Short mmCIF file of C-alpha atoms in Angstrom, two decimals:
data_model
loop_
_atom_site.label_atom_id
_atom_site.label_comp_id
_atom_site.label_asym_id
_atom_site.label_seq_id
_atom_site.Cartn_x
_atom_site.Cartn_y
_atom_site.Cartn_z
CA MET F 1375 6.17 21.33 -22.32
CA ARG F 1376 9.55 21.63 -20.66
CA GLY F 1377 10.18 22.74 -17.12
CA GLY F 1378 7.21 21.02 -15.49
CA HIS F 1379 5.96 24.20 -13.85
CA GLY F 1380 4.41 26.36 -16.57
CA PRO F 1381 0.74 26.53 -17.61
CA GLU F 1382 1.45 24.79 -20.94
CA TRP F 1383 2.63 21.64 -19.12
CA ARG F 1384 -0.55 21.50 -17.04
CA HIS F 1385 -2.90 22.54 -19.85
CA THR F 1386 -1.60 19.94 -22.31
CA ASN F 1387 -1.79 17.10 -19.78
CA VAL F 1388 -5.23 18.14 -18.56
CA GLU F 1389 -6.55 18.15 -22.13
CA MET F 1390 -4.98 14.77 -22.87
CA MET F 1391 -6.36 13.15 -19.71
CA GLU F 1392 -9.82 14.63 -20.24
CA ASN F 1393 -9.84 13.37 -23.85
CA LYS F 1394 -8.91 9.86 -22.74
CA ARG F 1395 -11.60 10.05 -20.07
CA SER F 1396 -14.33 10.93 -22.57
CA GLN F 1397 -13.25 8.10 -24.88
CA VAL F 1398 -13.89 5.38 -22.28
CA LEU F 1399 -17.02 6.76 -20.60
CA ASN F 1400 -20.58 5.92 -21.53
CA LEU F 1401 -21.82 9.50 -21.52
CA GLU F 1402 -25.49 8.46 -21.57
CA ARG F 1403 -24.98 6.51 -18.36
CA VAL F 1404 -23.14 9.47 -16.78
CA GLU F 1405 -26.01 11.81 -17.69
CA ALA F 1406 -28.54 9.33 -16.26
CA LEU F 1407 -26.59 9.28 -12.99
CA GLU F 1408 -26.49 13.08 -12.80
CA THR F 1409 -30.22 13.29 -13.45
CA TRP F 1410 -30.94 10.70 -10.73
CA LEU F 1411 -28.74 12.54 -8.22
CA LYS F 1412 -30.62 15.80 -8.82
CA THR F 1413 -34.05 14.17 -8.79
CA THR F 1414 -33.48 12.21 -5.58
CA ASN F 1415 -31.24 14.84 -3.93
CA THR F 1416 -28.71 12.09 -3.22
CA LYS F 1417 -25.27 13.27 -2.09
CA LEU F 1418 -22.12 11.37 -2.99
CA THR F 1419 -18.56 12.14 -1.96
CA GLN F 1420 -15.48 10.94 -3.82
CA VAL F 1421 -12.26 10.23 -1.95
CA ASN F 1422 -9.36 7.79 -2.26
CA GLY F 1423 -10.58 6.07 -5.42
CA GLN F 1424 -14.15 5.49 -4.28
CA ARG F 1425 -17.51 7.25 -4.42
CA LYS F 1426 -19.42 7.06 -1.17
CA TYR F 1427 -22.98 7.54 0.03
CA GLY F 1428 -23.86 7.78 3.71
CA GLY F 1429 -21.78 6.30 6.47
CA PRO F 1430 -24.23 7.38 7.95
CA PRO F 1431 -26.78 9.14 5.69
CA GLU F 1432 -27.97 12.62 6.67
CA VAL F 1433 -31.18 11.10 8.05
CA TRP F 1434 -30.74 7.78 9.86
CA THR F 1435 -33.05 6.41 12.55
CA GLY F 1436 -31.81 2.83 12.71
CA PRO F 1437 -28.99 1.32 14.79
CA THR F 1438 -25.32 1.79 13.94
CA PRO F 1439 -24.15 -1.27 11.97
CA GLY F 1440 -21.97 -3.79 13.75
CA ALA F 1441 -20.10 -6.83 12.51
CA ARG F 1442 -21.26 -8.78 9.41
CA CYS F 1443 -23.54 -5.96 8.23
CA GLU F 1444 -21.69 -5.28 4.98
CA VAL F 1445 -21.88 -7.12 1.65
CA PHE F 1446 -19.29 -7.16 -1.12
CA ILE F 1447 -20.69 -6.72 -4.65
CA SER F 1448 -18.56 -7.71 -7.65
CA GLN F 1449 -18.92 -8.30 -11.40
CA ILE F 1450 -20.57 -4.89 -11.80
CA PRO F 1451 -20.61 -3.58 -15.40
CA ARG F 1452 -18.08 -0.76 -15.67
CA ASP F 1453 -20.71 1.76 -16.81
CA ALA F 1454 -23.22 0.96 -14.05
CA TYR F 1455 -23.47 3.61 -11.35
CA GLU F 1456 -25.32 4.41 -8.14
CA ASP F 1457 -28.57 5.26 -9.97
CA LEU F 1458 -28.90 1.55 -10.80
CA LEU F 1459 -27.15 -0.02 -7.82
CA MET F 1460 -28.44 1.94 -4.82
CA PRO F 1461 -32.18 1.51 -5.56
CA LEU F 1462 -31.57 -2.20 -6.15
CA PHE F 1463 -29.71 -2.80 -2.88
CA GLY F 1464 -31.88 -0.30 -1.03
CA SER F 1465 -34.92 -2.42 -1.92
CA VAL F 1466 -33.71 -5.03 0.60
CA GLY F 1467 -33.43 -2.53 3.45
CA PRO F 1468 -32.21 1.01 4.21
CA LEU F 1469 -28.59 1.57 3.22
CA TRP F 1470 -26.36 2.90 5.96
CA GLU F 1471 -23.50 3.23 3.47
CA PHE F 1472 -22.80 2.46 -0.18
CA ARG F 1473 -19.31 2.66 -1.70
CA LEU F 1474 -18.55 2.25 -5.39
CA MET F 1475 -14.87 1.87 -6.30
CA MET F 1476 -13.88 4.24 -9.12
CA ASN F 1477 -11.11 4.65 -11.68
CA PHE F 1478 -9.67 8.04 -12.55
CA SER F 1479 -11.34 7.71 -15.97
CA GLY F 1480 -14.78 7.86 -14.34
CA GLN F 1481 -15.63 4.20 -14.85
CA ASN F 1482 -16.28 2.03 -11.83
CA ARG F 1483 -13.77 -0.68 -10.99
CA GLY F 1484 -16.32 -3.49 -11.02
CA PHE F 1485 -17.03 -3.79 -7.30
CA ALA F 1486 -18.79 -2.02 -4.44
CA TYR F 1487 -19.79 -2.37 -0.78
CA ALA F 1488 -23.27 -1.97 0.73
CA LYS F 1489 -23.73 -1.74 4.50
CA TYR F 1490 -27.04 -2.30 6.27
CA SER F 1491 -28.34 -1.79 9.80
CA SER F 1492 -28.03 -5.44 10.80
CA ALA F 1493 -26.40 -8.71 9.81
CA ALA F 1494 -29.87 -10.15 9.10
CA VAL F 1495 -30.58 -7.54 6.41
CA ALA F 1496 -27.15 -8.18 4.88
CA THR F 1497 -28.02 -11.89 4.75
CA ASP F 1498 -31.26 -11.04 2.95
CA ALA F 1499 -29.32 -8.99 0.41
CA ILE F 1500 -27.04 -11.94 -0.35
CA ARG F 1501 -30.00 -14.31 -0.66
CA MET F 1502 -32.07 -12.01 -2.85
CA LEU F 1503 -29.46 -10.34 -5.07
CA HIS F 1504 -26.63 -12.83 -5.60
CA GLY F 1505 -26.81 -13.73 -9.29
CA HIS F 1506 -29.15 -10.82 -10.07
CA MET F 1507 -28.98 -9.87 -13.76
CA LEU F 1508 -28.32 -6.14 -13.79
CA GLU F 1509 -28.20 -6.11 -17.58
CA PRO F 1510 -28.19 -8.85 -20.24
CA GLY F 1511 -25.19 -11.11 -19.78
CA SER F 1512 -24.12 -9.53 -16.49
CA ARG F 1513 -24.98 -11.19 -13.17
CA LEU F 1514 -23.90 -9.65 -9.89
CA SER F 1515 -21.95 -11.54 -7.27
CA VAL F 1516 -23.02 -10.64 -3.72
CA ARG F 1517 -21.36 -12.12 -0.66
CA ARG F 1518 -20.47 -11.21 2.89
CA SER F 1519 -17.69 -8.64 3.23
CA THR F 1520 -14.73 -9.97 5.22
CA GLU F 1521 -14.19 -6.57 6.85
CA LYS F 1522 -10.64 -7.33 7.94
CA ARG F 1523 -9.25 -4.39 9.88
CA HIS F 1524 -5.63 -5.33 10.58
CA LEU F 1525 -2.53 -5.10 8.39
CA CYS F 1526 0.99 -6.38 8.94
CA ILE F 1527 3.87 -4.23 7.66
CA GLU F 1528 7.13 -6.17 7.42
CA ASP F 1529 10.79 -5.26 6.80
CA LEU F 1530 10.75 -2.04 8.85
CA PRO F 1531 14.07 -0.64 10.18
CA ALA F 1532 15.33 -2.18 13.42
CA GLY F 1533 15.09 1.15 15.26
CA THR F 1534 11.39 1.61 14.58
CA LYS F 1535 9.35 2.94 17.50
CA ALA F 1536 5.63 2.29 17.66
CA GLU F 1537 4.56 5.78 18.68
CA LYS F 1538 6.57 7.40 15.87
CA LEU F 1539 5.36 4.88 13.30
CA LEU F 1540 1.80 5.66 14.38
CA GLN F 1541 2.42 9.35 13.67
CA VAL F 1542 3.88 8.59 10.25
CA LEU F 1543 1.01 6.28 9.28
CA ARG F 1544 -1.56 8.90 10.24
CA THR F 1545 0.07 11.32 7.80
CA LEU F 1546 -0.03 8.73 5.00
CA THR F 1547 -3.46 7.17 5.42
CA GLU F 1548 -6.74 7.54 7.31
CA ASP F 1549 -8.39 5.94 10.35
CA VAL F 1550 -5.31 4.29 11.89
CA GLN F 1551 -6.20 3.32 15.47
CA ARG F 1552 -3.30 1.38 16.99
CA VAL F 1553 0.20 0.10 16.22
CA SER F 1554 2.00 -2.84 17.80
CA LEU F 1555 5.54 -3.99 16.95
CA LYS F 1556 6.90 -7.50 16.91
CA ALA F 1557 10.40 -8.92 16.44
CA GLY F 1558 12.10 -12.18 17.20
CA PRO F 1559 13.39 -15.43 15.71
CA GLY F 1560 12.27 -15.96 12.14
CA ILE F 1561 11.29 -12.29 11.68
CA ASP F 1562 13.53 -10.13 9.50
CA GLY F 1563 13.81 -6.60 10.81
CA VAL F 1564 10.72 -5.30 12.58
CA SER F 1565 7.10 -6.05 11.75
CA ALA F 1566 4.17 -3.84 12.73
CA LEU F 1567 0.55 -4.82 13.30
CA ILE F 1568 -1.74 -1.95 12.35
CA ALA F 1569 -5.37 -1.69 13.50
CA PHE F 1570 -7.81 0.44 11.48
CA SER F 1571 -11.28 1.67 12.34
CA SER F 1572 -12.85 -0.05 9.31
CA HIS F 1573 -12.18 -2.65 6.64
CA HIS F 1574 -12.38 0.03 3.99
CA ALA F 1575 -9.67 2.12 5.65
CA ALA F 1576 -7.43 -0.95 5.95
CA SER F 1577 -8.10 -1.92 2.34
CA MET F 1578 -7.22 1.54 1.01
CA ALA F 1579 -4.06 1.61 3.14
CA LYS F 1580 -3.00 -1.81 1.89
CA LYS F 1581 -3.12 -0.54 -1.70
CA MET F 1582 -1.01 2.56 -1.15
CA LEU F 1583 1.40 2.02 1.75
CA VAL F 1584 4.06 0.08 -0.18
CA GLU F 1585 4.24 2.84 -2.79
CA ALA F 1586 4.08 5.56 -0.11
CA PHE F 1587 7.01 4.10 1.84
CA ARG F 1588 9.01 3.72 -1.36
CA LYS F 1589 8.35 7.30 -2.47
CA GLN F 1590 8.68 9.00 0.93
CA PHE F 1591 11.56 6.99 2.39
CA ALA F 1592 13.05 4.89 -0.45
CA LEU F 1593 12.19 1.93 1.77
CA SER F 1594 10.87 -1.42 0.53
CA VAL F 1595 8.27 -2.89 2.87
CA SER F 1596 5.67 -5.59 2.43
CA VAL F 1597 2.05 -5.14 3.51
CA LYS F 1598 -0.39 -8.02 4.00
CA TRP F 1599 -3.63 -8.79 5.78
CA GLN F 1600 -3.42 -9.95 9.37
CA SER F 1601 -6.41 -12.26 9.72
CA SER F 1602 -6.62 -12.43 13.50
CA VAL F 1603 -4.76 -10.32 16.03
CA LYS F 1604 -5.38 -8.96 19.50
CA LEU F 1605 -3.90 -5.58 20.34
CA SER F 1606 -4.20 -4.45 23.92
CA ALA F 1607 -4.31 -0.79 24.83
CA ASP F 1608 -1.08 -1.18 26.80
CA GLU F 1609 0.94 -2.58 23.91
CA SER F 1610 -0.65 -0.51 21.15
CA GLN F 1611 2.00 2.20 21.13
CA GLN F 1612 4.78 0.71 23.25
CA PRO F 1613 7.72 -1.07 21.58
CA SER F 1614 9.49 -3.85 23.43
CA LYS F 1615 12.73 -2.91 25.13
CA SER F 1616 14.71 -5.03 22.67
CA LEU F 1617 13.56 -2.76 19.85
CA LEU F 1618 14.81 0.47 21.39
CA PRO F 1619 17.97 1.70 19.65
CA SER F 1620 21.02 2.54 21.69
CA PRO F 1621 21.53 6.30 21.93
CA LEU F 1622 23.85 7.77 19.32
CA LYS F 1623 25.07 11.33 18.94
CA PRO F 1624 23.86 13.08 15.79
CA ALA F 1625 26.54 13.18 13.14
CA SER F 1626 27.66 16.43 11.60
CA VAL F 1627 26.19 17.59 8.32
CA ALA F 1628 28.41 16.75 5.36
CA THR F 1629 29.15 19.09 2.48
CA PRO F 1630 26.53 18.54 -0.24
CA ARG F 1631 27.69 15.99 -2.82
CA LEU F 1632 26.35 12.90 -4.52
CA VAL F 1633 26.80 10.06 -2.07
CA ARG F 1634 25.45 6.59 -1.49
CA PRO F 1635 22.23 6.73 0.54
CA PRO F 1636 22.30 5.01 3.94
CA SER F 1637 20.86 1.50 4.12
CA THR F 1638 18.06 2.80 6.35
CA PRO F 1639 16.61 5.96 4.81
CA PRO F 1640 17.32 8.98 7.07
CA GLY F 1641 13.86 10.48 6.70
CA PHE F 1642 12.25 7.32 7.99
CA CYS F 1643 14.77 7.01 10.86
CA ARG F 1644 13.86 10.47 12.05
CA ALA F 1645 10.17 9.83 11.67
CA VAL F 1646 10.14 6.54 13.58
CA GLY F 1647 12.47 7.77 16.30
CA GLY F 1648 15.62 5.89 15.40
CA PRO F 1649 19.15 7.28 15.72
CA THR F 1650 20.12 10.16 13.48
CA VAL F 1651 22.44 9.40 10.56
CA PRO F 1652 24.55 11.77 8.46
CA GLN F 1653 22.34 13.99 6.35
CA HIS F 1654 23.01 15.41 2.89
CA PHE F 1655 21.13 18.33 1.38
CA HIS F 1656 19.22 18.75 4.67
CA PRO F 1657 19.71 21.08 7.63
CA PRO F 1658 20.48 19.43 11.00
CA CYS F 1659 17.34 17.91 12.43
CA CYS F 1660 15.92 19.15 15.72
CA SER F 1661 15.66 17.00 18.81
CA SER F 1662 11.94 17.08 19.52
CA SER F 1663 9.66 14.28 18.33
CA GLN F 1664 7.42 16.67 16.41
CA ASP F 1665 10.43 18.20 14.65
CA HIS F 1666 11.61 14.71 13.71
CA LEU F 1667 8.22 13.93 12.24
CA SER F 1668 8.07 17.19 10.33
CA ALA F 1669 11.57 16.71 8.95
CA ALA F 1670 10.52 13.43 7.34
CA PHE F 1671 8.03 15.24 5.12
CA SER F 1672 9.58 18.70 4.81
CA THR F 1673 11.51 18.10 1.60
CA SER F 1674 9.86 16.77 -1.54
CA SER F 1675 11.68 14.69 -4.13
CA VAL F 1676 11.44 17.57 -6.62
CA MET F 1677 13.00 19.97 -4.12
CA LEU F 1678 15.68 17.45 -3.15
CA LEU F 1679 16.64 16.88 -6.80
CA HIS F 1680 16.73 20.66 -7.27
CA LYS F 1681 19.18 20.97 -4.35
CA VAL F 1682 21.35 18.12 -5.65
CA CYS F 1683 21.59 19.69 -9.09
CA GLU F 1684 22.28 23.11 -7.58
CA ALA F 1685 25.02 21.77 -5.30
CA THR F 1686 26.76 19.87 -8.11
CA GLY F 1687 26.42 22.60 -10.74
CA VAL F 1688 24.82 20.41 -13.41
CA GLY F 1689 21.86 22.70 -14.12
CA GLN F 1690 18.21 22.45 -13.16
CA PRO F 1691 16.04 19.48 -14.23
CA LEU F 1692 13.38 19.92 -16.91
CA TYR F 1693 10.35 17.63 -16.64
CA GLU F 1694 8.15 16.09 -19.31
CA ILE F 1695 5.25 14.07 -17.85
CA TYR F 1696 2.72 12.14 -19.96
CA TYR F 1697 -0.34 10.21 -18.82
CA SER F 1698 -0.13 6.59 -20.06
CA HIS F 1699 -2.99 4.48 -18.71
CA THR F 1700 -4.99 3.41 -15.66
CA GLY F 1701 -4.29 -0.02 -14.21
CA PRO F 1702 -7.01 -2.46 -13.11
CA ASP F 1703 -6.15 -1.68 -9.47
CA GLY F 1704 -6.93 2.02 -9.94
CA PHE F 1705 -3.31 3.24 -10.06
CA LEU F 1706 -2.44 5.79 -12.75
CA TYR F 1707 0.64 5.24 -14.91
CA PHE F 1708 2.72 8.12 -16.30
CA THR F 1709 5.80 8.10 -18.52
CA PHE F 1710 8.41 10.74 -17.84
CA ARG F 1711 11.54 12.30 -19.35
CA VAL F 1712 13.76 14.43 -17.11
CA CYS F 1713 16.56 16.39 -18.75
CA ILE F 1714 19.46 17.67 -16.63
CA PRO F 1715 21.78 19.85 -18.74
CA GLY F 1716 25.02 18.53 -17.22
CA ILE F 1717 24.00 14.86 -17.30
CA THR F 1718 23.38 12.83 -20.47
CA PRO F 1719 21.36 11.02 -21.58
CA ALA F 1720 17.99 12.17 -20.22
CA PHE F 1721 16.33 10.09 -17.53
CA LYS F 1722 13.26 8.17 -18.74
CA GLY F 1723 10.86 5.86 -16.95
CA LEU F 1724 7.36 4.93 -15.80
CA VAL F 1725 5.75 5.83 -12.48
CA MET F 1726 2.49 4.73 -10.85
CA ILE F 1727 0.48 6.81 -8.40
CA LEU F 1728 -2.94 6.95 -6.82
CA PRO F 1729 -5.38 9.55 -8.23
CA GLY F 1730 -5.29 12.93 -6.52
CA PRO F 1731 -8.27 15.19 -5.78
CA THR F 1732 -7.67 17.13 -9.03
CA VAL F 1733 -5.87 16.58 -12.32
CA THR F 1734 -3.29 19.23 -11.40
CA ASN F 1735 -2.52 17.54 -8.06
CA THR F 1736 -2.29 14.18 -9.78
CA LEU F 1737 0.24 15.51 -12.30
CA GLU F 1738 2.28 17.03 -9.49
CA GLU F 1739 2.34 13.67 -7.71
CA ALA F 1740 3.60 12.09 -10.93
CA ARG F 1741 6.37 14.71 -11.11
CA GLN F 1742 7.35 13.95 -7.51
CA ALA F 1743 7.52 10.23 -8.31
CA ALA F 1744 9.63 10.94 -11.41
CA ALA F 1745 12.07 13.03 -9.35
CA GLN F 1746 12.33 10.18 -6.84
CA GLN F 1747 13.29 7.76 -9.62
CA VAL F 1748 15.91 10.16 -10.94
CA LEU F 1749 17.43 10.50 -7.47
CA GLN F 1750 17.61 6.74 -7.10
CA SER F 1751 19.22 6.43 -10.53
CA VAL F 1752 21.82 9.07 -9.69
CA TYR F 1753 22.73 7.29 -6.46
CA SER F 1754 22.97 3.93 -8.25
CA LYS F 1755 25.24 5.32 -10.96
CA GLN F 1756 27.53 6.89 -8.39
CA LEU F 1757 27.66 3.67 -6.42
CA SER F 1758 28.75 1.72 -9.52
CA LEU F 1759 31.50 4.30 -10.19
CA MET F 1760 32.74 4.03 -6.60
CA SER F 1761 32.91 0.24 -6.79
CA SER F 1762 34.60 0.08 -10.20
#
């Protein structure tokens, strides 16, 4: 299964992941769900680690839900699906939306969200169904969903611009509405307040942004809930003057070689509108904002590692990727072994990623994450040699 590109690599991993999936699933419950979906003509869509009904349904005559209309359901048995949950919660009132959080294995993650037409119906659902015994020994917990919609991203580069950060975030996650920057005494670097259109969108972003920034930009940021914040339309995309970087002339492109990466990753600097820094293995970046944004995502880790190996004459990397397990938070874990002929020993490690739309896409994401780790290891080794 060497090389990472051929059909054997994909076929073996697909078989292994499908076998693991069948071992943990209650197939009778899955068949019951499929029968119920056909009988009731209920349509579900699966995206970003959740399975969703409605939002709104195809036929909806009630009002659009406002604040406090959603309930959070936890302690759900892992093999309980919409065929049991939706009729139960629909008995309180019409469901505007129902979302069941899913693992890649096909089991649910133990919690879901149900949204009703009004806060009063949501209150009835809590009163009637909290503590409901779905099956022997399993009682549901039902409470009001917090529906927080704002995140705070800390430790961003000092040259971050709000309008560029907004563009970057919209390529990484969904339903980002506004961005506001803050800096000052007691704040390290730049922090950003991000407003989303829904609690669900904010929640999904919170789970993946740290990993996305690490993989895309080799940048460590922290992401946390912002409980209360007011973002005005005027400040939503305008950074304060103190945050604007002084203009610098782009540096010339260096000859490709293994070098220490800059303290602020160049891809992120271009994307957020900061000054250009010397680039390696990349063509000179263009001056327009859209070109800057595109440059941040134009080169994958696999392609970058390929260029590094080509420039240094060590031979092309050969990938071995193996599915390991699924974490309780829904992330998938893969072990990897990357062999580069001119470098010994082989690089080994563990990566975690969010599930992709297909098994093939998921495996490719794992390969990208493995290449990113190899690149970081190569830079670290060179840095230690330079300092010794």
